[in-house]
Coordinates of C-alpha atoms in Angstrom, one line a residue:
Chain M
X1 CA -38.0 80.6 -49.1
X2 CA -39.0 83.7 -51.2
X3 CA -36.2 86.3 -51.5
X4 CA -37.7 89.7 -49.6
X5 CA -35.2 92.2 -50.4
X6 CA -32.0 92.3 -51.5
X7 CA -29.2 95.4 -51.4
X8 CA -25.7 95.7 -52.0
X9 CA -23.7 98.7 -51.4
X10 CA -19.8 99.8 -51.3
X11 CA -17.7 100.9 -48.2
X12 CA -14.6 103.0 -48.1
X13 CA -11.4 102.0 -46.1
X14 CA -12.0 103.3 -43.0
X15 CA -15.6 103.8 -42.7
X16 CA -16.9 103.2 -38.9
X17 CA -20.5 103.2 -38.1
X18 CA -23.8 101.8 -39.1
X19 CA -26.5 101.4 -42.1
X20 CA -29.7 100.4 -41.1
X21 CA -32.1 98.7 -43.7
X22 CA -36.0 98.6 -42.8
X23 CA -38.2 95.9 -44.3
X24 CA -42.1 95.6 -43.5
X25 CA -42.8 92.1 -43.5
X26 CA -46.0 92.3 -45.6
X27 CA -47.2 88.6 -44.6
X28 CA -46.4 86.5 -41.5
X29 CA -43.3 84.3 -42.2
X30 CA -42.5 80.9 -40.2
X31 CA -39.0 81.0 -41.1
X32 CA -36.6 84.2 -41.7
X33 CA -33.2 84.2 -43.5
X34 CA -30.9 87.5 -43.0
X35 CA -28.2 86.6 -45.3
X36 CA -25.2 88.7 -45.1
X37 CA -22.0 88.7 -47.8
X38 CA -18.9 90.9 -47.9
X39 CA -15.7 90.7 -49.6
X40 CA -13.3 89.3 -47.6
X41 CA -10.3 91.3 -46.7
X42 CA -6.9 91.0 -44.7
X43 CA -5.2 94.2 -44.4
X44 CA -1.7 93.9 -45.5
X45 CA 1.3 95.8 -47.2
X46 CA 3.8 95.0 -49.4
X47 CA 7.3 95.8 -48.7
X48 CA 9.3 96.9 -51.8
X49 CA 12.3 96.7 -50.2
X50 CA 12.4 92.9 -48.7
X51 CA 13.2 90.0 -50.9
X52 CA 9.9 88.0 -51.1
X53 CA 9.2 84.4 -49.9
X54 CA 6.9 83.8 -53.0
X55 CA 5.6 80.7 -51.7
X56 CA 4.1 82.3 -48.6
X57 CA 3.0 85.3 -50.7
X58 CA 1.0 83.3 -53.0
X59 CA -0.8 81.4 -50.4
X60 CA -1.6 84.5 -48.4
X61 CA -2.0 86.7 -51.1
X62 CA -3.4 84.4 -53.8
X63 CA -1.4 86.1 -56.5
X64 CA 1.4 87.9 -56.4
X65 CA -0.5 90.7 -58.4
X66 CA -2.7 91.1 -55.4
X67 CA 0.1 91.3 -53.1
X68 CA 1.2 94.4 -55.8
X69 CA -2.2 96.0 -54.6
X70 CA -1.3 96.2 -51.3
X71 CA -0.5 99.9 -49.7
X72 CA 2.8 100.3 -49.4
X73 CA 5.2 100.5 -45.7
X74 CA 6.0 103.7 -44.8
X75 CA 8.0 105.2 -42.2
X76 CA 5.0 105.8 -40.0
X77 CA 3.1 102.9 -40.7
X78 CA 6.5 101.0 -39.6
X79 CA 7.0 103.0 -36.3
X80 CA 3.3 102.7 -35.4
X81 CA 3.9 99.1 -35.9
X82 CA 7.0 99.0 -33.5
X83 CA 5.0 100.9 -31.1
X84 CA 2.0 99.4 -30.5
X85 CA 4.2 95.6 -30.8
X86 CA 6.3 97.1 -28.3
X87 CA 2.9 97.9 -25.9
X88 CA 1.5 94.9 -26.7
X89 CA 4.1 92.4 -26.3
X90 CA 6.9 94.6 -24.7
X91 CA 9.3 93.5 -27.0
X92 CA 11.1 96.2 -29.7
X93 CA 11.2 94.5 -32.9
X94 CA 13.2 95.6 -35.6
X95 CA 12.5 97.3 -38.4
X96 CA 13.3 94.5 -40.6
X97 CA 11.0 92.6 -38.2
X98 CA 8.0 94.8 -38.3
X99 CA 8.1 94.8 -42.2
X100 CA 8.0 90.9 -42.0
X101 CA 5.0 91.4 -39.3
X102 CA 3.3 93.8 -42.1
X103 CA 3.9 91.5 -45.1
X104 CA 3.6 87.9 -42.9
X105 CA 1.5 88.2 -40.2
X106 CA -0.7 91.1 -39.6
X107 CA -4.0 89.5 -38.6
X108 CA -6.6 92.7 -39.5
X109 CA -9.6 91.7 -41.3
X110 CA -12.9 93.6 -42.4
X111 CA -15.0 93.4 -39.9
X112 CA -19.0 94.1 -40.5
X113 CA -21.5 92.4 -38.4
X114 CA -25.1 91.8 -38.7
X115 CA -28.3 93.2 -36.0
X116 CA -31.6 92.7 -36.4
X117 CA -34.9 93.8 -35.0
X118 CA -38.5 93.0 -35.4
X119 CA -41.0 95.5 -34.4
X120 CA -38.1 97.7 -32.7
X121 CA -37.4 94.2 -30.6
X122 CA -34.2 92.7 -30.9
X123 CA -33.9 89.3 -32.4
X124 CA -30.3 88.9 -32.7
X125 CA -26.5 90.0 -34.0
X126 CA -23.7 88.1 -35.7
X127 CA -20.9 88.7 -33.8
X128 CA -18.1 86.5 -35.4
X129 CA -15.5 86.9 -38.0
X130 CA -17.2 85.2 -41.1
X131 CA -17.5 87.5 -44.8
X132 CA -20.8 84.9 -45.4
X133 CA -23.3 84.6 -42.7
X134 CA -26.7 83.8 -42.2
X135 CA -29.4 84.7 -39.5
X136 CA -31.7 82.1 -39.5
X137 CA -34.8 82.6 -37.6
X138 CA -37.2 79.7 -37.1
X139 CA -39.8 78.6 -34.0
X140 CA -38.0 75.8 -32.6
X141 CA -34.4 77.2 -34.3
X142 CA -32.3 80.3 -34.6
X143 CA -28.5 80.3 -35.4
X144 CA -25.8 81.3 -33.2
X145 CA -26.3 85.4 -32.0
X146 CA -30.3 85.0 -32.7
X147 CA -33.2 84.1 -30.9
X148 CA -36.1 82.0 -32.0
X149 CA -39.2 83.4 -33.5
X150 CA -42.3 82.0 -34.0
X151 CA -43.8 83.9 -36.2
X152 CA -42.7 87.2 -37.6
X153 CA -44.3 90.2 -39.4
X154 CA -44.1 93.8 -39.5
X155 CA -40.8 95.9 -39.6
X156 CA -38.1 94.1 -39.8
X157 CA -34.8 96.4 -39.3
X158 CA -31.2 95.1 -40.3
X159 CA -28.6 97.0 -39.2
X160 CA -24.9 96.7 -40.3
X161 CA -22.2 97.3 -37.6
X162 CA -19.1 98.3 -39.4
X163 CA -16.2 97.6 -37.7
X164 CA -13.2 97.9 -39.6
X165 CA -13.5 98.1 -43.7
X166 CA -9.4 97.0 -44.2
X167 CA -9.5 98.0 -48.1
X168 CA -11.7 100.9 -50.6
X169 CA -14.5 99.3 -52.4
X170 CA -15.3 96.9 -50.3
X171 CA -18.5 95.2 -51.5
X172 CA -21.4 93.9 -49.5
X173 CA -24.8 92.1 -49.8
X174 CA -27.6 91.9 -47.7
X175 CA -30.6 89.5 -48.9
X176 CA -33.9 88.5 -46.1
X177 CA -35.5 85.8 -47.1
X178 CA -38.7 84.0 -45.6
X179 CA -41.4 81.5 -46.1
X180 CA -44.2 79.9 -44.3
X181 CA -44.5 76.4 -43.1
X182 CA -47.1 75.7 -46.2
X183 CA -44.3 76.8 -48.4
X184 CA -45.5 80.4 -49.8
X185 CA -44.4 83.6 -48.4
Chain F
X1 CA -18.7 84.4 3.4
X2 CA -16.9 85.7 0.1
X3 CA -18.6 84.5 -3.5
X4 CA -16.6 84.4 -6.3
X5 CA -17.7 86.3 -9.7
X6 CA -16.7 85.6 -12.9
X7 CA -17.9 88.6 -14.8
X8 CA -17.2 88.7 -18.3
X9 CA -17.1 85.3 -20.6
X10 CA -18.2 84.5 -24.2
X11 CA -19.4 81.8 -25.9
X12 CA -20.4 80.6 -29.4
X13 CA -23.3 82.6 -29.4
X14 CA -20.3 85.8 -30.8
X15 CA -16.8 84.9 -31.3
X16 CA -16.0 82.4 -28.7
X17 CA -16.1 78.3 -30.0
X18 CA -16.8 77.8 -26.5
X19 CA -20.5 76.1 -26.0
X20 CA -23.2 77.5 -23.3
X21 CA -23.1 74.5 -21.8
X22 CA -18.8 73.8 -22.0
X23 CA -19.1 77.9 -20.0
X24 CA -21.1 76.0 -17.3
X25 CA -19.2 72.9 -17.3
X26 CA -16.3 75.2 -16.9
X27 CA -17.5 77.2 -13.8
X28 CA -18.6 74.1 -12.2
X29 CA -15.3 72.5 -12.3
X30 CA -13.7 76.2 -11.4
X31 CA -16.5 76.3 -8.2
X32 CA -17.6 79.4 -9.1
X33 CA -20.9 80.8 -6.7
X34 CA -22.0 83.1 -9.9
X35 CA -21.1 83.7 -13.5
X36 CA -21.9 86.1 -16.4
X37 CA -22.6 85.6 -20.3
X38 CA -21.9 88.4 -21.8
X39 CA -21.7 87.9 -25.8
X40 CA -21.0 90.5 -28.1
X41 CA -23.9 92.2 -28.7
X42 CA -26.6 89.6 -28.3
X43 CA -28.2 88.1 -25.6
X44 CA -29.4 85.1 -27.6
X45 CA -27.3 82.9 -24.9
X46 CA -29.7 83.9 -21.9
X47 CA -32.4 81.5 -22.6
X48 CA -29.5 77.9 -23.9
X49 CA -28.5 79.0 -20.1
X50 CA -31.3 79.4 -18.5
X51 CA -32.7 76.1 -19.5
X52 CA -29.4 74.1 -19.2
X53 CA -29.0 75.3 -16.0
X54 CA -32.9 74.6 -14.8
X55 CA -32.5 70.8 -17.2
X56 CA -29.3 69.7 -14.8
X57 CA -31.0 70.9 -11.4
X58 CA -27.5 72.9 -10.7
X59 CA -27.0 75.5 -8.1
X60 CA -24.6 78.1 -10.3
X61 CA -25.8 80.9 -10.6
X62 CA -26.1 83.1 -13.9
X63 CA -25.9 86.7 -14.7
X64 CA -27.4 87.3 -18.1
X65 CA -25.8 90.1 -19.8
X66 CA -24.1 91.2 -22.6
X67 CA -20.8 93.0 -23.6
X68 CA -21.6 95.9 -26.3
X69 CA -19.0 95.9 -28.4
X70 CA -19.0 99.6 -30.0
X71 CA -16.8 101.4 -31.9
X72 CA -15.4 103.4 -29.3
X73 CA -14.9 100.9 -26.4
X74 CA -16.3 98.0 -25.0
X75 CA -19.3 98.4 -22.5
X76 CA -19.2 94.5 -19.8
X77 CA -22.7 94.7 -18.4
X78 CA -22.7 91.1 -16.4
X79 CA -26.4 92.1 -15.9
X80 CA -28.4 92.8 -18.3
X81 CA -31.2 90.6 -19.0
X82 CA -33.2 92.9 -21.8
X83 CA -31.5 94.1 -24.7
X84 CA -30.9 98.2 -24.7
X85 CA -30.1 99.6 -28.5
X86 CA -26.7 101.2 -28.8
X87 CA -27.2 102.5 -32.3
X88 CA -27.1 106.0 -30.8
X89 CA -24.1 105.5 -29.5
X90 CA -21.9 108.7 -29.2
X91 CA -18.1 108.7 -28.3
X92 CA -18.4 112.4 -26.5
X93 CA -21.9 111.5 -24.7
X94 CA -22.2 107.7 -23.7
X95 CA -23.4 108.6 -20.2
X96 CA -26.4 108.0 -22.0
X97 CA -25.8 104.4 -23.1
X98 CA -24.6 104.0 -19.3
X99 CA -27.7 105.4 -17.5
X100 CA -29.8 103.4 -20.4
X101 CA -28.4 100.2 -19.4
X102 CA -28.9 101.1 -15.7
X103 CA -32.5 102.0 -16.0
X104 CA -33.2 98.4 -17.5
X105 CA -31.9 97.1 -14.4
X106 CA -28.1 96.5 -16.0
X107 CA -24.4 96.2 -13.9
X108 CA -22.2 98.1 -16.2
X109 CA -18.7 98.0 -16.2
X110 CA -16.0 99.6 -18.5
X111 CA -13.8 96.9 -20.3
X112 CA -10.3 96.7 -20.7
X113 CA -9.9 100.5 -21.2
X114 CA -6.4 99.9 -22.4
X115 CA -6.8 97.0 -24.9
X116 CA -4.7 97.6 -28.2
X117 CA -6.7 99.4 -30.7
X118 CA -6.1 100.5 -34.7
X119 CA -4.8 98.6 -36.5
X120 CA -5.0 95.5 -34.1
X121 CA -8.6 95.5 -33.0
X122 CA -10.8 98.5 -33.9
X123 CA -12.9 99.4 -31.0
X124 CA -11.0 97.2 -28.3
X125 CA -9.6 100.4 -26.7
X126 CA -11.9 102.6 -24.4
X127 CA -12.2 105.9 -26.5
X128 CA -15.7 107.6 -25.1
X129 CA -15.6 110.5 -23.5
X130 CA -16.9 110.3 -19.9
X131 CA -17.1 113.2 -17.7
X132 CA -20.1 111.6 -15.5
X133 CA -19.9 108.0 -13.7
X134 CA -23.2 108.3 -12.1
X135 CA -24.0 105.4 -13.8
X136 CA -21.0 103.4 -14.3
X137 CA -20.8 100.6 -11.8
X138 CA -17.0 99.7 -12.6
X139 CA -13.6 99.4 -14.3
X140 CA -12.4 96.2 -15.3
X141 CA -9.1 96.5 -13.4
X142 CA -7.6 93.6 -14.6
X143 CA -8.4 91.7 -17.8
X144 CA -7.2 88.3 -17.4
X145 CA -6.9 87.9 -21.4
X146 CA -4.6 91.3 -21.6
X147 CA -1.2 92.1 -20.8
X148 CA -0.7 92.6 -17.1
X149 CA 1.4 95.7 -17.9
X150 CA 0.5 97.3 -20.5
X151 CA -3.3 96.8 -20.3
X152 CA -4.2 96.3 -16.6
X153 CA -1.6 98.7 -15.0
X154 CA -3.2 101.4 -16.7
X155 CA -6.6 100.4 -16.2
X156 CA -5.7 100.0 -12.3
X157 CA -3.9 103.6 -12.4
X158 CA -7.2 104.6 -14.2
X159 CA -9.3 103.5 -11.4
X160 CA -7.0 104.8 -9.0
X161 CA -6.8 108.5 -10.2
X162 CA -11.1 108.2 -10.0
X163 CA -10.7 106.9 -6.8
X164 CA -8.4 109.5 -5.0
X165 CA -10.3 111.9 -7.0
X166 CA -13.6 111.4 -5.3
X167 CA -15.4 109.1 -7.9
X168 CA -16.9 106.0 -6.3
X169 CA -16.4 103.2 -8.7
X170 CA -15.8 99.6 -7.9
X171 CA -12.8 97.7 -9.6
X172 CA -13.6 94.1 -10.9
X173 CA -11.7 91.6 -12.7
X174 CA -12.8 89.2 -15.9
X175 CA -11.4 86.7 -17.4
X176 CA -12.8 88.1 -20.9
X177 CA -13.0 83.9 -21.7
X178 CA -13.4 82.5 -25.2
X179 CA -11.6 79.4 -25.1
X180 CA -12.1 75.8 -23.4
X181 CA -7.8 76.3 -23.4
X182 CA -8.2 79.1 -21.5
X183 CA -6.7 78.9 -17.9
X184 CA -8.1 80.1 -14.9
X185 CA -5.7 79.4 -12.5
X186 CA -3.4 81.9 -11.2
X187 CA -5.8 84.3 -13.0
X188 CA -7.7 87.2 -11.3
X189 CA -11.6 87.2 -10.7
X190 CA -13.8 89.2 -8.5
X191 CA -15.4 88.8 -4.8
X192 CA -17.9 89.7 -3.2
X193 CA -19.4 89.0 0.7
X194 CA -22.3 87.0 0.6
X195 CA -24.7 84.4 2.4
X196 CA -24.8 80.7 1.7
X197 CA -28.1 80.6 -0.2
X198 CA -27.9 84.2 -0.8
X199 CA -29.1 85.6 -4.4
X200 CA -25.4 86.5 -5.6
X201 CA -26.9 88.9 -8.6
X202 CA -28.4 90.7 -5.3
X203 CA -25.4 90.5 -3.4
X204 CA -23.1 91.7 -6.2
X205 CA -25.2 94.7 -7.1
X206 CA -24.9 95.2 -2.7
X207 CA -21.5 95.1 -3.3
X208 CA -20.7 97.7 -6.3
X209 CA -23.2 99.9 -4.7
X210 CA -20.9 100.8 -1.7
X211 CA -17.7 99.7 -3.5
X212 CA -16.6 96.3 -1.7
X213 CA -15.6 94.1 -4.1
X214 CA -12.2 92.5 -4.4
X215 CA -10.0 91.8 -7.2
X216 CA -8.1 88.7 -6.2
X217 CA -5.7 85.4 -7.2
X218 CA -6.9 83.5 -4.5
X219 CA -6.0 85.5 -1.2
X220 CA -8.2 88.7 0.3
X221 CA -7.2 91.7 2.1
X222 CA -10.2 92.2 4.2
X223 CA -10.2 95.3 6.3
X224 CA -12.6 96.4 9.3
X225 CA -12.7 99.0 11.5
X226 CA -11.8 98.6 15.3
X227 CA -12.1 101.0 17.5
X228 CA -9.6 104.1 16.3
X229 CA -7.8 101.2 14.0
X230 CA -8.6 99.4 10.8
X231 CA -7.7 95.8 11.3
X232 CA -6.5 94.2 8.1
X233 CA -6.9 90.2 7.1
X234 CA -5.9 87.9 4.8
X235 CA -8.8 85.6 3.4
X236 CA -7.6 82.5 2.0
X237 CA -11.1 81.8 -0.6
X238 CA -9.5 78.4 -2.0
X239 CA -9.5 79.8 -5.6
X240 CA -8.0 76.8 -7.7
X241 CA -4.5 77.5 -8.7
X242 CA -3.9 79.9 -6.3
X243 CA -0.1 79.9 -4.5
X244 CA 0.3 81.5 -1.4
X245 CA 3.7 83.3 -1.5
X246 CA 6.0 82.9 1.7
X247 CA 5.7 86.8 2.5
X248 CA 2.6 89.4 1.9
X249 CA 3.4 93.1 1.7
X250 CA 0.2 95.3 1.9
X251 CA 0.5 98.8 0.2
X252 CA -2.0 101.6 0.9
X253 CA -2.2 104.3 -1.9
X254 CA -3.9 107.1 -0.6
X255 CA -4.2 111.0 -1.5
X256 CA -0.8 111.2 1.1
X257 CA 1.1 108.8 -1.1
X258 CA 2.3 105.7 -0.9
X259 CA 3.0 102.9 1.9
X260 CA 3.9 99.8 2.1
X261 CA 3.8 96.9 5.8
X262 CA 4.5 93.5 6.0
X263 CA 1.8 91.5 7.1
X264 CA 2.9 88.6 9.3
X265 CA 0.5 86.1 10.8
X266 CA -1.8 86.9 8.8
X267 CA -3.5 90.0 10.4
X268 CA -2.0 94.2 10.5
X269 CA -3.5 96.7 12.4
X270 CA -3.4 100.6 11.0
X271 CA -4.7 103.6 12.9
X272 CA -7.0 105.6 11.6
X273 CA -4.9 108.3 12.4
X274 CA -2.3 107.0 9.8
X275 CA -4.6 107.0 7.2
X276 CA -5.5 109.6 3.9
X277 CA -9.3 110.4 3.7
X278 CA -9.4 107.5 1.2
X279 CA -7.3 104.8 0.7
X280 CA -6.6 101.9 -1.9
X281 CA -5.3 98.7 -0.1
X282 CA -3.4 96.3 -2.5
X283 CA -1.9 93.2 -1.2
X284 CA 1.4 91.4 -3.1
X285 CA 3.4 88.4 -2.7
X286 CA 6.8 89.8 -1.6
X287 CA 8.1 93.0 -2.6
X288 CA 5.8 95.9 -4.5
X289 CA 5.4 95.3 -8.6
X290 CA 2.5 94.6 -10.8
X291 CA 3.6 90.9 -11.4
X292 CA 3.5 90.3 -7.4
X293 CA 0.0 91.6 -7.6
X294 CA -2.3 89.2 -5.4
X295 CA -5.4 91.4 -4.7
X296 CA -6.9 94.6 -5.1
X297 CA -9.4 95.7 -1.8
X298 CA -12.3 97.4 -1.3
X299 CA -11.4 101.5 -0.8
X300 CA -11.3 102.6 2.7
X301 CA -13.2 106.0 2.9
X302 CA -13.1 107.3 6.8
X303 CA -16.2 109.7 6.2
X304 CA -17.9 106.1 5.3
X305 CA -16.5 104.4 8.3

């Protein structure tokens, strides 16, 4: 497949919303690839108080200098975590606890998901925790989230969903590819 | 006769590893008359169902929908066969996104209002403003994935408050199901009456649009009117799992307050004279708390009687 476009951007901790890219599809294509990349993010904190278990840092964290990068725990980041572990589970940790649960455990990952339409139709969304995804779009084939096209032109429209951006600077690339059954585009 | 609904499921088609066809296998083995696929965001599922289902001659019935999965809340619409954009979506306005869905021929319902939000889940938590339920079919009372007390009593508070206030909203259950682990007995689901052979989409979409759908583990509090009286019975619907408990206590919530009555032999007769302009039946196993919880009725309202 020929490479149609190609973008990459930057998102800031926090963001929430969408960013729509619009591609006309100058020829017919047999076979569509929407490939998505971001970098992959767990929110965590480090806790400059606690005596570390390096062995679970490193393989959570990599390296102990990104563990460094981490935000640090503050008061209100450990009573929000108290609170909502108390809603959640009814059980009040401790603070010694929650700091573990921030450093350990805390399961929060970027979150950015891929939607696409063709001719202001929908063809399909990637709803699924993955920083490297492809929407594949064929006749007899799509991937999970898509539907099967047979054959595609006009204005193709990728939207990204953004979800939850964990850390600053967080990178992302969108590439569509596509081809035709006699191989050119 | 009373169909069972389960309304709100995923599969690998989002962020469930279930397969279409391990969903179907599942409601098949759960004898359930109609279920929903409702995928995050995408209906891609609809047409792996439709075709499964057709390929293996079965008699299950499918509601094709979808789940929108915004950034303010999550939107179950167990109906919802074309796919309605959402890119407009706005936190202080989504009456729009409701009446949107409803004009395409959609069942919308809100989901788990009370899920945990930042920083566990962004956008599990219902955060849009709504000041207009014209179009909002109903709340999903109970969430079989979420904690029963501080997810579902909220939400069934939630539904309450609209209730007594005047809004008529149907309460539903879903089991919100991702996993082949995840169990379905002693879990909640929703009922409606239907007819053997019946079209249950039809029949559900009967049901929401006067408010008589149950929320049950197994047992129903049916009510009718007799004479000057409401008669009240329990409907055993064979839900797998489901444990009858030695005693049933029926509470009525109603704009006068609370009650609560034993029901022995099955059956408990109220006059209408006893009873608020609208009133919420619940039925427990034993004494009144959340965890005793068996089923939620359909809302008696006399003017409708």
């Amino acid at each position: 497949m020929k490479e149609l476009y190609s973008v990459e951007g930057t998102l800031n901790r926090g963001f929430r919303g969408q960013i729509t890219y619009t591609v006309c599809l100058e020829e017919p294509c047999d076979e569509l690839d929407v490939h998505l990349t971001y970098d992959y993010a767990e929110l965590r904190y480090r806790d400059e108080k606690a005596d570390l278990d390096r062995e679970k840092i490193l393989k959570i964290y990599g390296t102990e200098e990104h563990y460094r990068e981490c935000p640090p725990i503050t008061p209100a980041v450990l009573e929000k975590t108290i609170r909502e572990v108390s809603d959640m589970s009814g059980y009040v940790i401790t603070e010694e606890e929650a700091r573990k649960f921030l450093v350990y455990d805390i399961d929060l990952k970027t979150e950015i998901h891929p939607l696409a339409t063709l001719n202001d139709q929908f063809i399909g969304c990637i709803h699924k925790q993955l920083p490297d995804r492809h929407m594949i779009f064929r006749e007899d084939y799509a991937s999970h989230g898509c539907i099967p096209q047979a054959r595609m032109e006009g204005v193709l429209k990728i939207t990204l969903l953004v979800f939850n951006v964990a850390k600053d600077h967080t990178r992302y690339t969108l590439r569509v590819s596509g081809g035709k059954e006699d191989g050119r585009v | 006769m009373f169909k069972r609904y389960e309304l709100h499921n995923h599969t690998d088609e989002s962020d469930a590893p279930i397969s279409c066809g391990e969903l179907i296998r599942r409601m098949v083995a759960e004898r359930v008359d109609c279920f929903a696929i409702t995928d995050h965001n995408t209906v891609s599922g609809h047409g792996i169902i439709r075709n499964q289902l057709e390929r293996d001659g079965l008699k299950l019935t499918c509601a094709y929908g979808m789940e929108y999965t915004t950034y303010f809340g999550h939107i179950v619409c167990p109906v919802l066969e074309t796919y309605v954009p959402w890119d407009s979506i706005d936190r202080h306005r989504p009456e729009r996104l409701f009446e949107a869905c409803k004009r395409a021929g959609g069942i919308t319902g809100i989901a788990h209002p009370f899920a945990y939000g930042e920083p566990f889940a962004m956008g599990c938590r219902f955060e849009m403003e709504i000041r207009d339920f014209t179009h909002v079919d109903f709340i999903e009372v109970i969430n079989n994935s979420e904690s029963l007390h501080t997810v579902n009593g909220p939400a069934i508070r939630w539904w309450e408050d609209l209730v007594l206030g005047g809004i008529p909203i149907s309460a539903c259950a879903g089991m919100d199901l991702h996993r082949v682990t995840d169990r379905m007995d002693g879990r909640f689901a929703t009922y409606a009456e239907g007819c053997e052979g019946g079209d249950a989409v039809a029949e559900l979409r009967a049901a929401l649009s006067v408010q008589r759908t149950w929320v049950s583990k197994g047992m129903l509090l049916d009510w009718h009117r007799e004479g000057e009286a409401i008669r009240f019975t329990l409907r055993d619907v064979n839900k797998p799992g489901f444990e009858a408990p030695s005693v049933y206590t029926m509470m009525l919530k109603g704009q006068g307050g609370e009650r609560t009555r034993d029901i022995t032999g099955g059956e408990l007769t109220v006059p209408l004279s006893e009873l608020s302009d609208v009133e919420i039946p619940k039925l427990y196993g034993g004494e009144v708390a959340l965890e005793n919880l068996i089923c939620v009725a359909p809302v008696i309202r006399k003017e409708a009687l």
